[in-house]
Amino acid sequence: MIDARCSCGAVSLSLPGPTELVAACHCIDCQRRTGAPFGVGAFYPVEAVTISGAPKEYVRAAASGGEVRFYFCSDCGSTVCWKADNLPDMIGVAIGAIADPDFPAPVRSAFEQSKHAWVEIGGAGVAHFEQGSAQKSSG
Ligand SMILES: [Zn+2]
Ligand SMILES: [Zn+2]
């Protein structure tokens, strides 16, 4: 088991271990949510993740359709995880909350239409998308 947590530790997650399902998202909403030029999530089956603490929920329309629910610490503000209508069986975990520099790298890079030009999500196996994962980019 590995742990993910917010900055102050009031909200934490228990995860079964590393996952290969890691995705970077460059959409404007992820940029605003994280305060960083892109967000990175590690995806797990909902039943594999145990949440401790009482995160606050923020719901917004997803750029790729439906709604997405973000769970963040009301004390320190860190988003620790989220659930999207279009991936109902999965939970996304903020990779920064896991704080493991050896965690697997992203295999998907979405919404590259709003990617900062200096950002490169590298690696031979990475799938690149101009928008959501339904529209594969030609590049
Ligand atoms: Zn916190
Ligand atoms: Zn995004």
PDB file of C-alpha atoms and ligand atoms in Angstrom:
ATOM      1  CA  MET A   1       0.000   0.000   0.000  1.00  0.00           C
ATOM      2  CA  ILE A   2       1.090   3.555  -0.663  1.00  0.00           C
ATOM      3  CA  ASP A   3      -0.308   6.829   0.623  1.00  0.00           C
ATOM      4  CA  ALA A   4      -1.293  10.099  -0.979  1.00  0.00           C
ATOM      5  CA  ARG A   5      -2.109  13.182   1.053  1.00  0.00           C
ATOM      6  CA  CYS A   6      -2.775  16.908   0.996  1.00  0.00           C
ATOM      7  CA  SER A   7      -0.191  19.465   2.129  1.00  0.00           C
ATOM      8  CA  CYS A   8      -1.308  19.455   5.782  1.00  0.00           C
ATOM      9  CA  GLY A   9      -2.205  15.773   6.034  1.00  0.00           C
ATOM     10  CA  ALA A  10      -5.855  16.203   7.056  1.00  0.00           C
ATOM     11  CA  VAL A  11      -6.960  14.335   3.909  1.00  0.00           C
ATOM     12  CA  SER A  12      -5.166  11.171   2.870  1.00  0.00           C
ATOM     13  CA  LEU A  13      -5.694   8.258   0.535  1.00  0.00           C
ATOM     14  CA  SER A  14      -4.572   4.662   0.742  1.00  0.00           C
ATOM     15  CA  LEU A  15      -3.657   3.162  -2.641  1.00  0.00           C
ATOM     16  CA  PRO A  16      -2.797  -0.420  -3.575  1.00  0.00           C
ATOM     17  CA  GLY A  17       0.537   0.580  -5.172  1.00  0.00           C
ATOM     18  CA  PRO A  18       1.813   2.321  -8.297  1.00  0.00           C
ATOM     19  CA  THR A  19      -0.365   2.267 -11.416  1.00  0.00           C
ATOM     20  CA  GLU A  20       0.596   2.515 -15.073  1.00  0.00           C
ATOM     21  CA  LEU A  21      -2.594   4.514 -15.771  1.00  0.00           C
ATOM     22  CA  VAL A  22      -1.038   7.942 -15.449  1.00  0.00           C
ATOM     23  CA  ALA A  23      -2.299  10.878 -17.516  1.00  0.00           C
ATOM     24  CA  ALA A  24      -1.208  14.482 -17.919  1.00  0.00           C
ATOM     25  CA  CYS A  25      -3.833  17.107 -18.772  1.00  0.00           C
ATOM     26  CA  HIS A  26      -3.000  20.527 -20.140  1.00  0.00           C
ATOM     27  CA  CYS A  27      -6.563  21.924 -20.200  1.00  0.00           C
ATOM     28  CA  ILE A  28      -7.101  25.421 -18.835  1.00  0.00           C
ATOM     29  CA  ASP A  29      -9.249  24.079 -15.990  1.00  0.00           C
ATOM     30  CA  CYS A  30      -6.430  21.810 -14.812  1.00  0.00           C
ATOM     31  CA  GLN A  31      -4.015  24.722 -15.064  1.00  0.00           C
ATOM     32  CA  ARG A  32      -6.263  26.848 -12.847  1.00  0.00           C
ATOM     33  CA  ARG A  33      -6.980  23.980 -10.442  1.00  0.00           C
ATOM     34  CA  THR A  34      -3.344  23.102  -9.847  1.00  0.00           C
ATOM     35  CA  GLY A  35      -1.749  26.505 -10.259  1.00  0.00           C
ATOM     36  CA  ALA A  36       0.747  24.629 -12.440  1.00  0.00           C
ATOM     37  CA  PRO A  37       0.959  24.476 -16.260  1.00  0.00           C
ATOM     38  CA  PHE A  38      -0.629  21.005 -16.290  1.00  0.00           C
ATOM     39  CA  GLY A  39      -2.158  18.418 -14.010  1.00  0.00           C
ATOM     40  CA  VAL A  40      -1.122  14.776 -13.689  1.00  0.00           C
ATOM     41  CA  GLY A  41      -3.387  12.067 -12.351  1.00  0.00           C
ATOM     42  CA  ALA A  42      -2.894   8.406 -11.473  1.00  0.00           C
ATOM     43  CA  PHE A  43      -6.087   6.419 -12.075  1.00  0.00           C
ATOM     44  CA  TYR A  44      -7.331   3.568  -9.874  1.00  0.00           C
ATOM     45  CA  PRO A  45     -10.537   1.560  -9.650  1.00  0.00           C
ATOM     46  CA  VAL A  46     -12.822   3.352  -7.157  1.00  0.00           C
ATOM     47  CA  GLU A  47     -12.965   0.322  -4.858  1.00  0.00           C
ATOM     48  CA  ALA A  48      -9.143   0.192  -4.590  1.00  0.00           C
ATOM     49  CA  VAL A  49      -8.886   3.622  -2.935  1.00  0.00           C
ATOM     50  CA  THR A  50      -9.658   4.449   0.709  1.00  0.00           C
ATOM     51  CA  ILE A  51     -10.176   8.122   1.580  1.00  0.00           C
ATOM     52  CA  SER A  52      -9.468   9.371   5.122  1.00  0.00           C
ATOM     53  CA  GLY A  53     -10.525  12.788   6.368  1.00  0.00           C
ATOM     54  CA  ALA A  54     -13.353  14.988   5.146  1.00  0.00           C
ATOM     55  CA  PRO A  55     -12.463  16.543   1.796  1.00  0.00           C
ATOM     56  CA  LYS A  56     -14.642  19.290   0.359  1.00  0.00           C
ATOM     57  CA  GLU A  57     -16.150  18.680  -3.094  1.00  0.00           C
ATOM     58  CA  TYR A  58     -15.998  21.022  -6.087  1.00  0.00           C
ATOM     59  CA  VAL A  59     -18.051  20.088  -9.164  1.00  0.00           C
ATOM     60  CA  ARG A  60     -17.489  21.526 -12.608  1.00  0.00           C
ATOM     61  CA  ALA A  61     -18.253  20.665 -16.212  1.00  0.00           C
ATOM     62  CA  ALA A  62     -15.492  18.546 -17.731  1.00  0.00           C
ATOM     63  CA  ALA A  63     -13.889  19.812 -20.929  1.00  0.00           C
ATOM     64  CA  SER A  64     -14.459  16.331 -22.376  1.00  0.00           C
ATOM     65  CA  GLY A  65     -18.154  16.190 -21.363  1.00  0.00           C
ATOM     66  CA  GLY A  66     -20.157  15.428 -18.212  1.00  0.00           C
ATOM     67  CA  GLU A  67     -19.103  16.639 -14.791  1.00  0.00           C
ATOM     68  CA  VAL A  68     -16.015  16.071 -12.732  1.00  0.00           C
ATOM     69  CA  ARG A  69     -15.919  16.189  -8.921  1.00  0.00           C
ATOM     70  CA  PHE A  70     -12.734  17.336  -7.210  1.00  0.00           C
ATOM     71  CA  TYR A  71     -12.005  16.490  -3.588  1.00  0.00           C
ATOM     72  CA  PHE A  72      -9.773  18.924  -1.750  1.00  0.00           C
ATOM     73  CA  CYS A  73      -8.689  19.694   1.783  1.00  0.00           C
ATOM     74  CA  SER A  74     -10.670  22.587   3.267  1.00  0.00           C
ATOM     75  CA  ASP A  75      -7.719  23.449   5.532  1.00  0.00           C
ATOM     76  CA  CYS A  76      -4.823  23.631   3.074  1.00  0.00           C
ATOM     77  CA  GLY A  77      -6.608  23.598  -0.304  1.00  0.00           C
ATOM     78  CA  SER A  78      -4.735  20.715  -1.955  1.00  0.00           C
ATOM     79  CA  THR A  79      -6.803  18.660  -4.393  1.00  0.00           C
ATOM     80  CA  VAL A  80      -6.111  15.010  -3.619  1.00  0.00           C
ATOM     81  CA  CYS A  81      -8.447  13.168  -6.005  1.00  0.00           C
ATOM     82  CA  TRP A  82     -11.361  13.446  -8.433  1.00  0.00           C
ATOM     83  CA  LYS A  83     -14.103  11.467 -10.124  1.00  0.00           C
ATOM     84  CA  ALA A  84     -15.379  12.101 -13.651  1.00  0.00           C
ATOM     85  CA  ASP A  85     -18.790  11.177 -15.075  1.00  0.00           C
ATOM     86  CA  ASN A  86     -17.125   9.784 -18.190  1.00  0.00           C
ATOM     87  CA  LEU A  87     -14.928   7.439 -16.093  1.00  0.00           C
ATOM     88  CA  PRO A  88     -17.421   6.395 -13.404  1.00  0.00           C
ATOM     89  CA  ASP A  89     -15.490   3.351 -12.177  1.00  0.00           C
ATOM     90  CA  MET A  90     -12.193   5.183 -11.723  1.00  0.00           C
ATOM     91  CA  ILE A  91     -10.755   7.712  -9.316  1.00  0.00           C
ATOM     92  CA  GLY A  92      -8.013  10.100 -10.349  1.00  0.00           C
ATOM     93  CA  VAL A  93      -5.347  10.784  -7.734  1.00  0.00           C
ATOM     94  CA  ALA A  94      -3.186  13.915  -7.934  1.00  0.00           C
ATOM     95  CA  ILE A  95       0.264  12.492  -8.590  1.00  0.00           C
ATOM     96  CA  GLY A  96       1.873  15.254  -6.551  1.00  0.00           C
ATOM     97  CA  ALA A  97      -0.071  14.073  -3.498  1.00  0.00           C
ATOM     98  CA  ILE A  98       1.752  10.727  -3.770  1.00  0.00           C
ATOM     99  CA  ALA A  99       5.103  12.544  -3.593  1.00  0.00           C
ATOM    100  CA  ASP A 100       7.124   9.685  -5.113  1.00  0.00           C
ATOM    101  CA  PRO A 101       9.675  10.832  -7.720  1.00  0.00           C
ATOM    102  CA  ASP A 102       9.919   7.229  -8.957  1.00  0.00           C
ATOM    103  CA  PHE A 103       6.177   6.967  -9.678  1.00  0.00           C
ATOM    104  CA  PRO A 104       5.431   5.827 -13.283  1.00  0.00           C
ATOM    105  CA  ALA A 105       5.440   8.589 -15.913  1.00  0.00           C
ATOM    106  CA  PRO A 106       2.342   9.656 -17.888  1.00  0.00           C
ATOM    107  CA  VAL A 107       1.240   7.418 -20.763  1.00  0.00           C
ATOM    108  CA  ARG A 108      -1.366   9.925 -21.983  1.00  0.00           C
ATOM    109  CA  SER A 109      -1.114  13.659 -22.575  1.00  0.00           C
ATOM    110  CA  ALA A 110      -4.484  15.349 -23.140  1.00  0.00           C
ATOM    111  CA  PHE A 111      -5.615  18.831 -24.230  1.00  0.00           C
ATOM    112  CA  GLU A 112      -2.264  19.622 -25.806  1.00  0.00           C
ATOM    113  CA  GLN A 113      -4.096  22.427 -27.657  1.00  0.00           C
ATOM    114  CA  SER A 114      -3.517  24.520 -24.516  1.00  0.00           C
ATOM    115  CA  LYS A 115      -0.129  23.025 -23.548  1.00  0.00           C
ATOM    116  CA  HIS A 116       2.590  25.480 -22.620  1.00  0.00           C
ATOM    117  CA  ALA A 117       5.090  25.392 -25.447  1.00  0.00           C
ATOM    118  CA  TRP A 118       8.049  24.499 -23.200  1.00  0.00           C
ATOM    119  CA  VAL A 119       6.306  21.472 -21.674  1.00  0.00           C
ATOM    120  CA  GLU A 120       7.204  18.085 -23.182  1.00  0.00           C
ATOM    121  CA  ILE A 121       5.535  14.895 -21.969  1.00  0.00           C
ATOM    122  CA  GLY A 122       8.193  12.502 -23.259  1.00  0.00           C
ATOM    123  CA  GLY A 123       8.606   8.770 -23.686  1.00  0.00           C
ATOM    124  CA  ALA A 124       8.039   6.379 -26.575  1.00  0.00           C
ATOM    125  CA  GLY A 125       4.715   5.009 -25.339  1.00  0.00           C
ATOM    126  CA  VAL A 126       2.956   8.314 -24.689  1.00  0.00           C
ATOM    127  CA  ALA A 127      -0.351   8.925 -26.495  1.00  0.00           C
ATOM    128  CA  HIS A 128      -0.839  12.598 -27.341  1.00  0.00           C
ATOM    129  CA  PHE A 129      -4.258  14.218 -27.749  1.00  0.00           C
ATOM    130  CA  GLU A 130      -5.110  17.728 -28.913  1.00  0.00           C
ATOM    131  CA  GLN A 131      -8.312  17.566 -26.846  1.00  0.00           C
ATOM    132  CA  GLY A 132      -9.778  14.790 -24.708  1.00  0.00           C
ATOM    133  CA  SER A 133      -8.707  11.186 -25.178  1.00  0.00           C
ATOM    134  CA  ALA A 134     -11.468  10.630 -27.775  1.00  0.00           C
ATOM    135  CA  GLN A 135      -9.719  12.828 -30.345  1.00  0.00           C
ATOM    136  CA  LYS A 136      -6.244  11.592 -31.173  1.00  0.00           C
ATOM    137  CA  SER A 137      -3.947  14.238 -32.565  1.00  0.00           C
ATOM    138  CA  SER A 138      -2.125  13.762 -35.816  1.00  0.00           C
ATOM    139  CA  GLY A 139       1.151  14.765 -34.150  1.00  0.00           C
TER     140      GLY A 139
HETATM  141 ZN    ZN B   1      -4.745  19.646   4.007  1.00  0.00          ZN
HETATM  142 ZN    ZN B   2      -7.655  18.944 -17.614  1.00  0.00          ZN
END
